[in-house]
JSON list of C-alpha atoms in Angstrom, two decimals:
[
{"chain": "A", "resi": 16, "resn": "MET", "atom": "CA", "xyz": [40.25, 47.88, 135.12]},
{"chain": "A", "resi": 17, "resn": "THR", "atom": "CA", "xyz": [40.33, 47.25, 131.39]},
{"chain": "A", "resi": 18, "resn": "LEU", "atom": "CA", "xyz": [39.94, 50.93, 130.81]},
{"chain": "A", "resi": 19, "resn": "LYS", "atom": "CA", "xyz": [42.93, 51.65, 132.99]},
{"chain": "A", "resi": 20, "resn": "LYS", "atom": "CA", "xyz": [45.04, 49.04, 131.15]},
{"chain": "A", "resi": 21, "resn": "THR", "atom": "CA", "xyz": [43.99, 50.48, 127.77]},
{"chain": "A", "resi": 22, "resn": "ALA", "atom": "CA", "xyz": [44.77, 54.07, 128.85]},
{"chain": "A", "resi": 23, "resn": "ALA", "atom": "CA", "xyz": [48.13, 53.03, 130.29]},
{"chain": "A", "resi": 24, "resn": "GLY", "atom": "CA", "xyz": [48.89, 51.13, 127.01]},
{"chain": "A", "resi": 25, "resn": "LEU", "atom": "CA", "xyz": [47.94, 54.16, 124.89]},
{"chain": "A", "resi": 26, "resn": "ILE", "atom": "CA", "xyz": [50.15, 56.45, 127.01]},
{"chain": "A", "resi": 27, "resn": "LEU", "atom": "CA", "xyz": [53.04, 54.01, 126.79]},
{"chain": "A", "resi": 28, "resn": "LEU", "atom": "CA", "xyz": [52.56, 53.66, 123.03]},
{"chain": "A", "resi": 29, "resn": "THR", "atom": "CA", "xyz": [52.45, 57.49, 122.60]},
{"chain": "A", "resi": 30, "resn": "VAL", "atom": "CA", "xyz": [55.65, 57.96, 124.60]},
{"chain": "A", "resi": 31, "resn": "MET", "atom": "CA", "xyz": [57.44, 55.28, 122.57]},
{"chain": "A", "resi": 32, "resn": "LEU", "atom": "CA", "xyz": [56.29, 56.78, 119.21]},
{"chain": "A", "resi": 33, "resn": "THR", "atom": "CA", "xyz": [57.29, 60.25, 120.28]},
{"chain": "A", "resi": 34, "resn": "GLY", "atom": "CA", "xyz": [60.68, 59.06, 121.48]},
{"chain": "A", "resi": 35, "resn": "ALA", "atom": "CA", "xyz": [61.26, 57.23, 118.22]},
{"chain": "A", "resi": 36, "resn": "ALA", "atom": "CA", "xyz": [60.28, 60.27, 116.12]},
{"chain": "A", "resi": 37, "resn": "CYS", "atom": "CA", "xyz": [62.58, 62.58, 118.10]},
{"chain": "A", "resi": 38, "resn": "SER", "atom": "CA", "xyz": [65.59, 60.29, 117.91]},
{"chain": "A", "resi": 39, "resn": "SER", "atom": "CA", "xyz": [65.53, 59.47, 114.22]},
{"chain": "A", "resi": 40, "resn": "ASN", "atom": "CA", "xyz": [68.77, 57.81, 113.21]},
{"chain": "A", "resi": 41, "resn": "GLN", "atom": "CA", "xyz": [69.55, 59.72, 110.03]},
{"chain": "A", "resi": 42, "resn": "PRO", "atom": "CA", "xyz": [73.13, 59.07, 108.94]},
{"chain": "A", "resi": 43, "resn": "LYS", "atom": "CA", "xyz": [75.53, 61.90, 109.83]},
{"chain": "A", "resi": 44, "resn": "SER", "atom": "CA", "xyz": [77.33, 61.68, 106.46]},
{"chain": "A", "resi": 45, "resn": "SER", "atom": "CA", "xyz": [74.29, 62.48, 104.29]},
{"chain": "A", "resi": 46, "resn": "PRO", "atom": "CA", "xyz": [73.01, 65.99, 104.98]},
{"chain": "A", "resi": 47, "resn": "SER", "atom": "CA", "xyz": [69.37, 66.83, 104.82]},
{"chain": "A", "resi": 48, "resn": "PRO", "atom": "CA", "xyz": [68.09, 68.48, 101.61]},
{"chain": "A", "resi": 49, "resn": "ALA", "atom": "CA", "xyz": [67.87, 71.81, 103.45]},
{"chain": "A", "resi": 50, "resn": "ALA", "atom": "CA", "xyz": [71.53, 71.59, 104.49]},
{"chain": "A", "resi": 51, "resn": "THR", "atom": "CA", "xyz": [72.57, 70.75, 100.93]},
{"chain": "A", "resi": 52, "resn": "THR", "atom": "CA", "xyz": [70.76, 73.81, 99.62]},
{"chain": "A", "resi": 53, "resn": "THR", "atom": "CA", "xyz": [72.38, 76.04, 102.23]},
{"chain": "A", "resi": 54, "resn": "THR", "atom": "CA", "xyz": [75.81, 74.64, 101.37]},
{"chain": "A", "resi": 55, "resn": "THR", "atom": "CA", "xyz": [75.27, 75.26, 97.67]},
{"chain": "A", "resi": 56, "resn": "VAL", "atom": "CA", "xyz": [74.07, 78.81, 98.20]},
{"chain": "A", "resi": 57, "resn": "ALA", "atom": "CA", "xyz": [76.89, 79.88, 100.61]},
{"chain": "A", "resi": 58, "resn": "PRO", "atom": "CA", "xyz": [79.73, 79.94, 98.05]},
{"chain": "A", "resi": 59, "resn": "GLN", "atom": "CA", "xyz": [77.65, 82.07, 95.65]},
{"chain": "A", "resi": 60, "resn": "ALA", "atom": "CA", "xyz": [76.89, 84.49, 98.49]},
{"chain": "A", "resi": 61, "resn": "THR", "atom": "CA", "xyz": [80.58, 84.98, 99.24]},
{"chain": "A", "resi": 62, "resn": "ALA", "atom": "CA", "xyz": [81.59, 85.73, 95.65]},
{"chain": "A", "resi": 63, "resn": "GLU", "atom": "CA", "xyz": [82.52, 89.40, 95.35]},
{"chain": "A", "resi": 64, "resn": "SER", "atom": "CA", "xyz": [81.42, 91.62, 92.57]},
{"chain": "A", "resi": 65, "resn": "GLN", "atom": "CA", "xyz": [84.09, 93.43, 90.55]},
{"chain": "A", "resi": 66, "resn": "ASP", "atom": "CA", "xyz": [82.74, 96.74, 91.96]},
{"chain": "A", "resi": 67, "resn": "ALA", "atom": "CA", "xyz": [83.52, 95.55, 95.46]},
{"chain": "A", "resi": 68, "resn": "VAL", "atom": "CA", "xyz": [87.00, 94.43, 94.41]},
{"chain": "A", "resi": 69, "resn": "ASN", "atom": "CA", "xyz": [87.56, 97.77, 92.67]},
{"chain": "A", "resi": 70, "resn": "MET", "atom": "CA", "xyz": [86.68, 99.59, 95.88]},
{"chain": "A", "resi": 71, "resn": "LYS", "atom": "CA", "xyz": [89.11, 97.46, 97.87]},
{"chain": "A", "resi": 72, "resn": "GLY", "atom": "CA", "xyz": [91.91, 98.37, 95.49]},
{"chain": "A", "resi": 73, "resn": "TYR", "atom": "CA", "xyz": [91.00, 102.08, 95.68]},
{"chain": "A", "resi": 74, "resn": "ILE", "atom": "CA", "xyz": [90.79, 102.04, 99.45]},
{"chain": "A", "resi": 75, "resn": "ALA", "atom": "CA", "xyz": [94.11, 100.17, 99.70]},
{"chain": "A", "resi": 76, "resn": "ALA", "atom": "CA", "xyz": [95.76, 102.93, 97.59]},
{"chain": "A", "resi": 77, "resn": "ARG", "atom": "CA", "xyz": [94.24, 105.61, 99.83]},
{"chain": "A", "resi": 78, "resn": "ILE", "atom": "CA", "xyz": [95.50, 103.89, 102.98]},
{"chain": "A", "resi": 79, "resn": "ALA", "atom": "CA", "xyz": [98.95, 103.42, 101.43]},
{"chain": "A", "resi": 80, "resn": "GLN", "atom": "CA", "xyz": [99.18, 107.13, 100.62]},
{"chain": "A", "resi": 81, "resn": "GLU", "atom": "CA", "xyz": [98.10, 107.97, 104.13]},
{"chain": "A", "resi": 82, "resn": "LYS", "atom": "CA", "xyz": [100.86, 105.72, 105.55]},
{"chain": "A", "resi": 83, "resn": "VAL", "atom": "CA", "xyz": [103.49, 107.51, 103.35]},
{"chain": "A", "resi": 84, "resn": "GLU", "atom": "CA", "xyz": [102.29, 110.86, 104.77]},
{"chain": "A", "resi": 85, "resn": "PHE", "atom": "CA", "xyz": [102.53, 109.45, 108.30]},
{"chain": "A", "resi": 86, "resn": "LEU", "atom": "CA", "xyz": [106.01, 108.05, 107.72]},
{"chain": "A", "resi": 87, "resn": "PHE", "atom": "CA", "xyz": [107.61, 110.92, 105.78]},
{"chain": "A", "resi": 88, "resn": "ALA", "atom": "CA", "xyz": [105.64, 114.13, 106.27]},
{"chain": "A", "resi": 89, "resn": "GLU", "atom": "CA", "xyz": [104.24, 114.15, 109.75]},
{"chain": "A", "resi": 90, "resn": "ALA", "atom": "CA", "xyz": [107.20, 114.34, 112.21]},
{"chain": "A", "resi": 91, "resn": "LYS", "atom": "CA", "xyz": [109.44, 117.35, 112.47]},
{"chain": "A", "resi": 92, "resn": "SER", "atom": "CA", "xyz": [112.72, 117.96, 114.16]},
{"chain": "A", "resi": 93, "resn": "ALA", "atom": "CA", "xyz": [113.27, 120.70, 116.73]},
{"chain": "A", "resi": 94, "resn": "ASP", "atom": "CA", "xyz": [114.42, 123.08, 113.98]},
{"chain": "A", "resi": 95, "resn": "GLY", "atom": "CA", "xyz": [111.32, 122.31, 111.88]},
{"chain": "A", "resi": 96, "resn": "ALA", "atom": "CA", "xyz": [112.71, 119.97, 109.28]},
{"chain": "A", "resi": 97, "resn": "PHE", "atom": "CA", "xyz": [110.58, 116.99, 108.27]},
{"chain": "A", "resi": 98, "resn": "ILE", "atom": "CA", "xyz": [112.07, 113.75, 109.52]},
{"chain": "A", "resi": 99, "resn": "LEU", "atom": "CA", "xyz": [111.37, 110.06, 109.28]},
{"chain": "A", "resi": 100, "resn": "ASN", "atom": "CA", "xyz": [108.60, 109.40, 111.80]},
{"chain": "A", "resi": 101, "resn": "PRO", "atom": "CA", "xyz": [110.22, 107.72, 114.82]},
{"chain": "A", "resi": 102, "resn": "LYS", "atom": "CA", "xyz": [106.90, 106.15, 115.76]},
{"chain": "A", "resi": 103, "resn": "ALA", "atom": "CA", "xyz": [107.07, 103.92, 112.68]},
{"chain": "A", "resi": 104, "resn": "ALA", "atom": "CA", "xyz": [110.74, 103.64, 111.79]},
{"chain": "A", "resi": 105, "resn": "ASP", "atom": "CA", "xyz": [114.17, 104.74, 113.00]},
{"chain": "A", "resi": 106, "resn": "GLY", "atom": "CA", "xyz": [116.05, 103.96, 109.85]},
{"chain": "A", "resi": 107, "resn": "LYS", "atom": "CA", "xyz": [115.81, 102.96, 106.23]},
{"chain": "A", "resi": 108, "resn": "GLU", "atom": "CA", "xyz": [115.37, 99.17, 106.94]},
{"chain": "A", "resi": 109, "resn": "LYS", "atom": "CA", "xyz": [112.40, 99.77, 109.26]},
{"chain": "A", "resi": 110, "resn": "ALA", "atom": "CA", "xyz": [110.91, 102.30, 106.80]},
{"chain": "A", "resi": 111, "resn": "VAL", "atom": "CA", "xyz": [111.14, 99.61, 104.02]},
{"chain": "A", "resi": 112, "resn": "LYS", "atom": "CA", "xyz": [109.53, 97.04, 106.29]},
{"chain": "A", "resi": 113, "resn": "PHE", "atom": "CA", "xyz": [106.75, 99.44, 107.28]},
{"chain": "A", "resi": 114, "resn": "LEU", "atom": "CA", "xyz": [105.93, 100.39, 103.63]},
{"chain": "A", "resi": 115, "resn": "SER", "atom": "CA", "xyz": [106.09, 96.78, 102.36]},
{"chain": "A", "resi": 116, "resn": "SER", "atom": "CA", "xyz": [102.69, 96.22, 103.99]},
{"chain": "A", "resi": 117, "resn": "TYR", "atom": "CA", "xyz": [101.18, 98.77, 101.61]},
{"chain": "A", "resi": 118, "resn": "PHE", "atom": "CA", "xyz": [103.38, 98.75, 98.48]},
{"chain": "A", "resi": 119, "resn": "ASP", "atom": "CA", "xyz": [105.15, 96.16, 96.38]},
{"chain": "A", "resi": 120, "resn": "THR", "atom": "CA", "xyz": [108.96, 96.03, 96.47]},
{"chain": "A", "resi": 121, "resn": "ALA", "atom": "CA", "xyz": [109.54, 98.19, 93.41]},
{"chain": "A", "resi": 122, "resn": "MET", "atom": "CA", "xyz": [107.31, 100.97, 94.74]},
{"chain": "A", "resi": 123, "resn": "VAL", "atom": "CA", "xyz": [108.95, 100.82, 98.18]},
{"chain": "A", "resi": 124, "resn": "ASP", "atom": "CA", "xyz": [112.29, 101.36, 96.50]},
{"chain": "A", "resi": 125, "resn": "LYS", "atom": "CA", "xyz": [110.98, 104.39, 94.60]},
{"chain": "A", "resi": 126, "resn": "LEU", "atom": "CA", "xyz": [109.44, 105.89, 97.72]},
{"chain": "A", "resi": 127, "resn": "THR", "atom": "CA", "xyz": [112.47, 105.53, 99.94]},
{"chain": "A", "resi": 128, "resn": "ALA", "atom": "CA", "xyz": [114.72, 106.89, 97.16]},
{"chain": "A", "resi": 129, "resn": "HIS", "atom": "CA", "xyz": [112.42, 109.89, 96.84]},
{"chain": "A", "resi": 130, "resn": "TYR", "atom": "CA", "xyz": [111.87, 110.67, 100.51]},
{"chain": "A", "resi": 131, "resn": "LEU", "atom": "CA", "xyz": [114.97, 109.65, 102.42]},
{"chain": "A", "resi": 132, "resn": "THR", "atom": "CA", "xyz": [117.95, 112.02, 102.32]},
{"chain": "A", "resi": 133, "resn": "ASP", "atom": "CA", "xyz": [121.54, 111.81, 103.58]},
{"chain": "A", "resi": 134, "resn": "GLN", "atom": "CA", "xyz": [120.86, 114.61, 106.08]},
{"chain": "A", "resi": 135, "resn": "LYS", "atom": "CA", "xyz": [120.10, 114.13, 109.82]},
{"chain": "A", "resi": 136, "resn": "ALA", "atom": "CA", "xyz": [118.27, 116.24, 112.35]},
{"chain": "A", "resi": 137, "resn": "ASP", "atom": "CA", "xyz": [117.61, 115.31, 115.94]},
{"chain": "A", "resi": 138, "resn": "ASN", "atom": "CA", "xyz": [119.36, 111.98, 115.25]},
{"chain": "A", "resi": 139, "resn": "ALA", "atom": "CA", "xyz": [116.70, 111.13, 112.58]},
{"chain": "A", "resi": 140, "resn": "ILE", "atom": "CA", "xyz": [116.75, 111.03, 108.80]},
{"chain": "A", "resi": 141, "resn": "VAL", "atom": "CA", "xyz": [115.55, 114.25, 107.16]},
{"chain": "A", "resi": 142, "resn": "THR", "atom": "CA", "xyz": [112.91, 113.57, 104.55]},
{"chain": "A", "resi": 143, "resn": "ASN", "atom": "CA", "xyz": [112.12, 115.25, 101.19]},
{"chain": "A", "resi": 144, "resn": "GLN", "atom": "CA", "xyz": [109.24, 117.64, 101.65]},
{"chain": "A", "resi": 145, "resn": "LYS", "atom": "CA", "xyz": [108.02, 117.34, 98.08]},
{"chain": "A", "resi": 146, "resn": "SER", "atom": "CA", "xyz": [105.32, 114.70, 97.76]},
{"chain": "A", "resi": 147, "resn": "PHE", "atom": "CA", "xyz": [105.93, 111.68, 95.55]},
{"chain": "A", "resi": 148, "resn": "PHE", "atom": "CA", "xyz": [102.24, 111.67, 94.64]},
{"chain": "A", "resi": 149, "resn": "THR", "atom": "CA", "xyz": [100.87, 114.30, 92.27]},
{"chain": "A", "resi": 150, "resn": "THR", "atom": "CA", "xyz": [97.32, 113.49, 93.36]},
{"chain": "A", "resi": 151, "resn": "ASN", "atom": "CA", "xyz": [96.16, 113.42, 96.95]},
{"chain": "A", "resi": 152, "resn": "LEU", "atom": "CA", "xyz": [93.89, 110.36, 96.99]},
{"chain": "A", "resi": 153, "resn": "LEU", "atom": "CA", "xyz": [92.68, 111.28, 100.43]},
{"chain": "A", "resi": 154, "resn": "ALA", "atom": "CA", "xyz": [90.91, 114.27, 98.91]},
{"chain": "A", "resi": 155, "resn": "THR", "atom": "CA", "xyz": [89.18, 112.17, 96.22]},
{"chain": "A", "resi": 156, "resn": "LYS", "atom": "CA", "xyz": [85.82, 110.42, 96.17]},
{"chain": "A", "resi": 157, "resn": "LYS", "atom": "CA", "xyz": [84.72, 107.36, 94.29]},
{"chain": "A", "resi": 158, "resn": "GLU", "atom": "CA", "xyz": [83.03, 109.69, 91.77]},
{"chain": "A", "resi": 159, "resn": "ASP", "atom": "CA", "xyz": [86.47, 111.21, 90.92]},
{"chain": "A", "resi": 160, "resn": "ILE", "atom": "CA", "xyz": [87.85, 107.74, 89.93]},
{"chain": "A", "resi": 161, "resn": "ALA", "atom": "CA", "xyz": [87.53, 105.90, 86.67]},
{"chain": "A", "resi": 162, "resn": "PHE", "atom": "CA", "xyz": [88.14, 102.13, 87.07]},
{"chain": "A", "resi": 163, "resn": "ASP", "atom": "CA", "xyz": [89.76, 100.17, 84.28]},
{"chain": "A", "resi": 164, "resn": "ALA", "atom": "CA", "xyz": [87.34, 97.77, 82.46]},
{"chain": "A", "resi": 165, "resn": "SER", "atom": "CA", "xyz": [89.96, 95.03, 82.47]},
{"chain": "A", "resi": 166, "resn": "ASN", "atom": "CA", "xyz": [90.28, 94.85, 86.29]},
{"chain": "A", "resi": 167, "resn": "THR", "atom": "CA", "xyz": [90.27, 91.42, 87.87]},
{"chain": "A", "resi": 168, "resn": "LYS", "atom": "CA", "xyz": [89.89, 90.01, 91.34]},
{"chain": "A", "resi": 169, "resn": "ASP", "atom": "CA", "xyz": [93.67, 90.18, 91.73]},
{"chain": "A", "resi": 170, "resn": "GLN", "atom": "CA", "xyz": [94.47, 93.54, 90.10]},
{"chain": "A", "resi": 171, "resn": "VAL", "atom": "CA", "xyz": [92.67, 96.89, 90.18]},
{"chain": "A", "resi": 172, "resn": "LYS", "atom": "CA", "xyz": [93.72, 99.83, 88.02]},
{"chain": "A", "resi": 173, "resn": "PHE", "atom": "CA", "xyz": [92.07, 103.25, 88.28]},
{"chain": "A", "resi": 174, "resn": "THR", "atom": "CA", "xyz": [92.67, 106.75, 87.04]},
{"chain": "A", "resi": 175, "resn": "THR", "atom": "CA", "xyz": [92.03, 109.98, 88.92]},
{"chain": "A", "resi": 176, "resn": "LYS", "atom": "CA", "xyz": [90.26, 112.93, 87.26]},
{"chain": "A", "resi": 177, "resn": "ASP", "atom": "CA", "xyz": [93.61, 114.66, 86.87]},
{"chain": "A", "resi": 178, "resn": "GLY", "atom": "CA", "xyz": [95.02, 111.70, 84.89]},
{"chain": "A", "resi": 179, "resn": "VAL", "atom": "CA", "xyz": [97.16, 109.80, 87.45]},
{"chain": "A", "resi": 180, "resn": "THR", "atom": "CA", "xyz": [96.83, 106.02, 87.14]},
{"chain": "A", "resi": 181, "resn": "TYR", "atom": "CA", "xyz": [97.22, 103.73, 90.15]},
{"chain": "A", "resi": 182, "resn": "THR", "atom": "CA", "xyz": [97.63, 99.98, 89.91]},
{"chain": "A", "resi": 183, "resn": "THR", "atom": "CA", "xyz": [97.01, 97.81, 92.95]},
{"chain": "A", "resi": 184, "resn": "LYS", "atom": "CA", "xyz": [97.54, 94.06, 93.07]},
{"chain": "A", "resi": 185, "resn": "LYS", "atom": "CA", "xyz": [96.53, 91.42, 95.49]},
{"chain": "A", "resi": 186, "resn": "VAL", "atom": "CA", "xyz": [99.32, 89.97, 97.60]},
{"chain": "A", "resi": 187, "resn": "ASN", "atom": "CA", "xyz": [98.47, 87.51, 100.41]},
{"chain": "A", "resi": 188, "resn": "ASP", "atom": "CA", "xyz": [94.72, 88.36, 100.22]},
{"chain": "A", "resi": 189, "resn": "LYS", "atom": "CA", "xyz": [95.41, 92.11, 100.49]},
{"chain": "A", "resi": 190, "resn": "PHE", "atom": "CA", "xyz": [95.83, 94.84, 97.89]},
{"chain": "A", "resi": 191, "resn": "VAL", "atom": "CA", "xyz": [99.12, 96.76, 97.67]},
{"chain": "A", "resi": 192, "resn": "VAL", "atom": "CA", "xyz": [100.12, 99.58, 95.38]},
{"chain": "A", "resi": 193, "resn": "ALA", "atom": "CA", "xyz": [102.20, 98.34, 92.51]},
{"chain": "A", "resi": 194, "resn": "ALA", "atom": "CA", "xyz": [102.46, 101.43, 90.31]},
{"chain": "A", "resi": 195, "resn": "VAL", "atom": "CA", "xyz": [101.62, 105.13, 90.14]},
{"chain": "A", "resi": 196, "resn": "GLN", "atom": "CA", "xyz": [101.92, 106.79, 86.74]}
]
């Protein structure tokens, strides 16, 4: 009988110790050392290198040029004239709004002045067939580009192998084309 009481006592003691160890009352406001280390490392892991930022600026310029092609040089009227793409815009105001996602205001003004004419075909604005861009960025590769050494996380400038310089700047966490020279 003493053996049974001792065994029951040991089992009870083991259960109590196990329960106490599992439900440790560590304060919620002070993180464990492992959590502190993870928190400290995370911001460093999210920091972007300048090379990654440069690529974002370059890719943004490529996408912007592709959108200009889509808007001004893809749709044709029944008689074959290039017209403002009705899928994206049916007038100058909508074209400006569409382009403002990819270019800053000054560049949007230059692009619309270059492409939009006073002529109409099929009830749409006829566009200038001559490209605003002297370099087709869509035909370039990273190896064809020289990035400016003074680039920052908010501005990326690069030059193509044929000497055209693009400047992109960050607006609302996204790069837009600010200049083409």
